Coordinates of N, CA and C in Angstrom, one line a residue:
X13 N -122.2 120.4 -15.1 CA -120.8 120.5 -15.1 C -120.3 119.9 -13.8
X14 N -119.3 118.9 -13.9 CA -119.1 118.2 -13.0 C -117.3 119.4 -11.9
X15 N -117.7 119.1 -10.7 CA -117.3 120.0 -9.8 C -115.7 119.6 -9.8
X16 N -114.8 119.8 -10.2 CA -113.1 119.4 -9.6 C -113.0 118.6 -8.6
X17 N -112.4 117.1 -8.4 CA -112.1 116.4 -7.2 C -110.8 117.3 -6.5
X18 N -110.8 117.2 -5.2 CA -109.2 117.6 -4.1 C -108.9 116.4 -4.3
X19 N -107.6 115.9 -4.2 CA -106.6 114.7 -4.2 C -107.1 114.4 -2.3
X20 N -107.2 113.2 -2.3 CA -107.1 112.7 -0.7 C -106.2 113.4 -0.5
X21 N -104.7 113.4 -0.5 CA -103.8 113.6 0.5 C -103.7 115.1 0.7
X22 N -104.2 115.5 0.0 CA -104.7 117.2 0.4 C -106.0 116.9 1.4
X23 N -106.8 116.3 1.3 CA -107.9 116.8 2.3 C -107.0 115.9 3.4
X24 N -106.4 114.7 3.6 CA -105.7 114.2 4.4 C -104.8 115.4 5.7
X25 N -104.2 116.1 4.4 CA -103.4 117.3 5.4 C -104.4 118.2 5.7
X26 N -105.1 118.7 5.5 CA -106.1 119.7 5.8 C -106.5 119.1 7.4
X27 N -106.8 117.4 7.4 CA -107.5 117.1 8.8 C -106.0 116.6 9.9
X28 N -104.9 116.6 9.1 CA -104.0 116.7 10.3 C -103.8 117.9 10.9
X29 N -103.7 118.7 9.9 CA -103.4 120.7 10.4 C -104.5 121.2 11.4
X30 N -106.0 120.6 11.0 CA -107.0 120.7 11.8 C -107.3 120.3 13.1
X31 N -106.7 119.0 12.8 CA -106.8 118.1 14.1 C -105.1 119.0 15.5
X32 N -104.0 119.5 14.4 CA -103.1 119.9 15.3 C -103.2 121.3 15.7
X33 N -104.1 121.8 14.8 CA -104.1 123.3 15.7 C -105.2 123.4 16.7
X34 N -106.3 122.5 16.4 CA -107.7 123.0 17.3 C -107.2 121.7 18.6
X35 N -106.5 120.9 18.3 CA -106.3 120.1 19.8 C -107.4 118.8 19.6
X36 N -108.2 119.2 18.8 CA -109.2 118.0 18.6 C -109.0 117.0 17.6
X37 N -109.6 115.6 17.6 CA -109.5 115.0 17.1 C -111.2 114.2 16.2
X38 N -111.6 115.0 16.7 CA -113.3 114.3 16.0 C -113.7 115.3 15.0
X39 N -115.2 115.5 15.0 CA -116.0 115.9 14.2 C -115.4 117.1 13.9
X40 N -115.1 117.8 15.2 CA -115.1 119.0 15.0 C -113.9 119.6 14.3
X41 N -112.7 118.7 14.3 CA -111.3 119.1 13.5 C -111.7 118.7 11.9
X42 N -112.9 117.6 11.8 CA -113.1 117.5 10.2 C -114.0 118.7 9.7
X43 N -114.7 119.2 10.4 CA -115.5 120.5 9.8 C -114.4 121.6 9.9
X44 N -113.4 121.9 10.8 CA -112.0 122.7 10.2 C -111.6 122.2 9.2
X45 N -111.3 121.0 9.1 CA -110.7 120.7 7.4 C -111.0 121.0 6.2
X46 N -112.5 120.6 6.8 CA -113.5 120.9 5.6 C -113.7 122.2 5.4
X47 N -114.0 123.2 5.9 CA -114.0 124.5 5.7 C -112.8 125.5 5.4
X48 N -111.4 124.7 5.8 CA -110.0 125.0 5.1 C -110.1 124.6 3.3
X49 N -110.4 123.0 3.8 CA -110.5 123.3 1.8 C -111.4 123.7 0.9
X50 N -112.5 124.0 1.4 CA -113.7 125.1 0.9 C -112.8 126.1 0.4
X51 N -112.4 126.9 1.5 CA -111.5 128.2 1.5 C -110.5 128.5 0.2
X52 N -109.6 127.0 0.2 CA -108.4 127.2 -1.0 C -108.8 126.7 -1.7
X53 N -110.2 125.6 -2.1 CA -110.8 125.2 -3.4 C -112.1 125.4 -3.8
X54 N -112.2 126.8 -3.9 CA -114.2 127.0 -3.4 C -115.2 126.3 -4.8
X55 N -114.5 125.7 -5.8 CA -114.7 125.2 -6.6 C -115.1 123.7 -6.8
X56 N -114.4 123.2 -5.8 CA -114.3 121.8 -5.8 C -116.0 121.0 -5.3
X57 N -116.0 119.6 -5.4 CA -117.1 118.7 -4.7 C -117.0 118.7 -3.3
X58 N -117.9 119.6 -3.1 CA -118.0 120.1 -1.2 C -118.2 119.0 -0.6
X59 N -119.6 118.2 -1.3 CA -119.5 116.9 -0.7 C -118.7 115.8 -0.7
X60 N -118.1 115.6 -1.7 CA -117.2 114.4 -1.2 C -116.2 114.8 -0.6
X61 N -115.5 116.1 -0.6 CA -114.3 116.6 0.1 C -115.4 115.9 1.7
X62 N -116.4 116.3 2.6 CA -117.4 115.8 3.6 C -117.2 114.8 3.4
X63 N -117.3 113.6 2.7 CA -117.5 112.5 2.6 C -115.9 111.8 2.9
X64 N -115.3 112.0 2.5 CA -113.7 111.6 2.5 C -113.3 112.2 4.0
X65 N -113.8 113.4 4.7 CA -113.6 113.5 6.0 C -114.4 113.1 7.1
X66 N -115.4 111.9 6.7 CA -116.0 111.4 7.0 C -117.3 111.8 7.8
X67 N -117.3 112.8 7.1 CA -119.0 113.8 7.8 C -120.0 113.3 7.1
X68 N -120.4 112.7 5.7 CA -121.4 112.1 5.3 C -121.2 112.9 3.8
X69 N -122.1 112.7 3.0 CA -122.8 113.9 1.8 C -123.4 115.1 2.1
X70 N -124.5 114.3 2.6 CA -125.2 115.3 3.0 C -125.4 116.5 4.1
X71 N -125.9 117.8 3.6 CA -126.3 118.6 4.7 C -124.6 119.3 5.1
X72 N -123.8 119.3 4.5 CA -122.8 119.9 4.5 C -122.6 121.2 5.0
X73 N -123.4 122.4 3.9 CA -123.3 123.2 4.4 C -124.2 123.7 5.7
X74 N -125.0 123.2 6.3 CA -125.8 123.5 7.4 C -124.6 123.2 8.3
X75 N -124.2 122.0 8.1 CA -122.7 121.6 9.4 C -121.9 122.7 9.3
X76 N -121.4 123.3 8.6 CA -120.5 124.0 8.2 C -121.2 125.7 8.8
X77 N -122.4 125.5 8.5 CA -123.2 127.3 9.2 C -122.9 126.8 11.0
X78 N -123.5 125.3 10.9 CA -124.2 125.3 12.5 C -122.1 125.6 13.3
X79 N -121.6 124.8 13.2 CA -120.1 124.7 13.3 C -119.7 126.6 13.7
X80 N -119.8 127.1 12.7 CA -119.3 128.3 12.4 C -120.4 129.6 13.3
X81 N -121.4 128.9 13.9 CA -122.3 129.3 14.7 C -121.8 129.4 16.6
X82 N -120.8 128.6 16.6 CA -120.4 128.1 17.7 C -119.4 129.4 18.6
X83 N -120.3 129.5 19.4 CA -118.9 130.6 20.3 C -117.6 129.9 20.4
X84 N -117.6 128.9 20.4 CA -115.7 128.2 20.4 C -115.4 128.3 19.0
X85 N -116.1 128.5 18.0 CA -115.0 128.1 16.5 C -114.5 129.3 16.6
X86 N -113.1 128.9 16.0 CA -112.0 129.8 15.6 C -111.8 129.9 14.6
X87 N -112.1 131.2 13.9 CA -111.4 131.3 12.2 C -110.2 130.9 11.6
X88 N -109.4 131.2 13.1 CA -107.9 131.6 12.9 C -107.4 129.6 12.6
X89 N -108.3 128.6 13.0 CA -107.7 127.0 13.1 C -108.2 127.0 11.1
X90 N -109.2 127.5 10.9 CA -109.3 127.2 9.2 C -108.4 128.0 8.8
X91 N -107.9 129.6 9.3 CA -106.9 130.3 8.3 C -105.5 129.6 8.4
X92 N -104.9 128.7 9.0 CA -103.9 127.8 9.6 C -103.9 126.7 8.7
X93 N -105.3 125.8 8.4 CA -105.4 124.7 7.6 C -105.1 125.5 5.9
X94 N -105.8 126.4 5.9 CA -105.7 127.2 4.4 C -103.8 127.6 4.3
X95 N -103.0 127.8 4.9 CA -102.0 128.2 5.2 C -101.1 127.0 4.7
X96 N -101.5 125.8 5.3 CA -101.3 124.6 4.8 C -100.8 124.1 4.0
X97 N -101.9 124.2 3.2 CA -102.5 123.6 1.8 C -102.0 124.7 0.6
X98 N -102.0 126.1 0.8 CA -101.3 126.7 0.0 C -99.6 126.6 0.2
X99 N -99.3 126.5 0.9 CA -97.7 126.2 1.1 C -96.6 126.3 0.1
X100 N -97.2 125.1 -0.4 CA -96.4 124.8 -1.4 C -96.5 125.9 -3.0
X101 N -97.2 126.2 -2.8 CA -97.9 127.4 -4.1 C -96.8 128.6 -3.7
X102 N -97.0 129.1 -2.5 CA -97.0 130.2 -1.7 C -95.6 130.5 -1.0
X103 N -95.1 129.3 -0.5 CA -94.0 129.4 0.5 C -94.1 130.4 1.6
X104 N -93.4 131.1 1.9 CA -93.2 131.1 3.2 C -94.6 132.7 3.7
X105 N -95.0 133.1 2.1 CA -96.1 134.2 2.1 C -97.3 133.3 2.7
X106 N -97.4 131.9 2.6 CA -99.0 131.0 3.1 C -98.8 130.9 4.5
X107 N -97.9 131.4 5.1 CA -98.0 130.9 7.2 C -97.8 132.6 8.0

């Protein structure tokens, strides 16, 4: 069974919200992204959502454990991306 695609411009906003809350702009605001839209689409192609934020295919979720391993990650920059992305669903109950 083939997994649900995210529309680009949802993973698109996912890595701006990522990139504006954590202050970063590299790897590490794409594994926030990526882990925000896990979060609001735990359904979807984990890897190409990875691949479209340009972390690769593979080995996703290891990035995603090792990331989430890190005394600096903040849950609170993925509950922010997830806040996001539900928005429009949600209004003013998603921030």
């Amino acid at each position: 069974m083939r997994r649900p695609a995210v529309p680009l411009d949802t993973i698109a906003l996912a890595l701006r919200e990522a990139r504006a809350v954590s202050g970063d702009t590299g790897r590490r605001a794409a594994v926030i992204a990526l882990a925000g839209v896990m979060a609001a689409f735990p359904n979807c192609a984990q890897s190409a959502v990875a691949a479209a934020l340009g972390l690769g295919r593979d080995n996703t979720t290891q990035v995603l454990r090792q990331h989430r391993a890190s005394s600096s990650w903040c849950e609170f920059h993925v509950d922010h991306v997830v806040g996001a992305l539900v928005a429009d669903q949600y209004g003013s109950r998603a921030t």
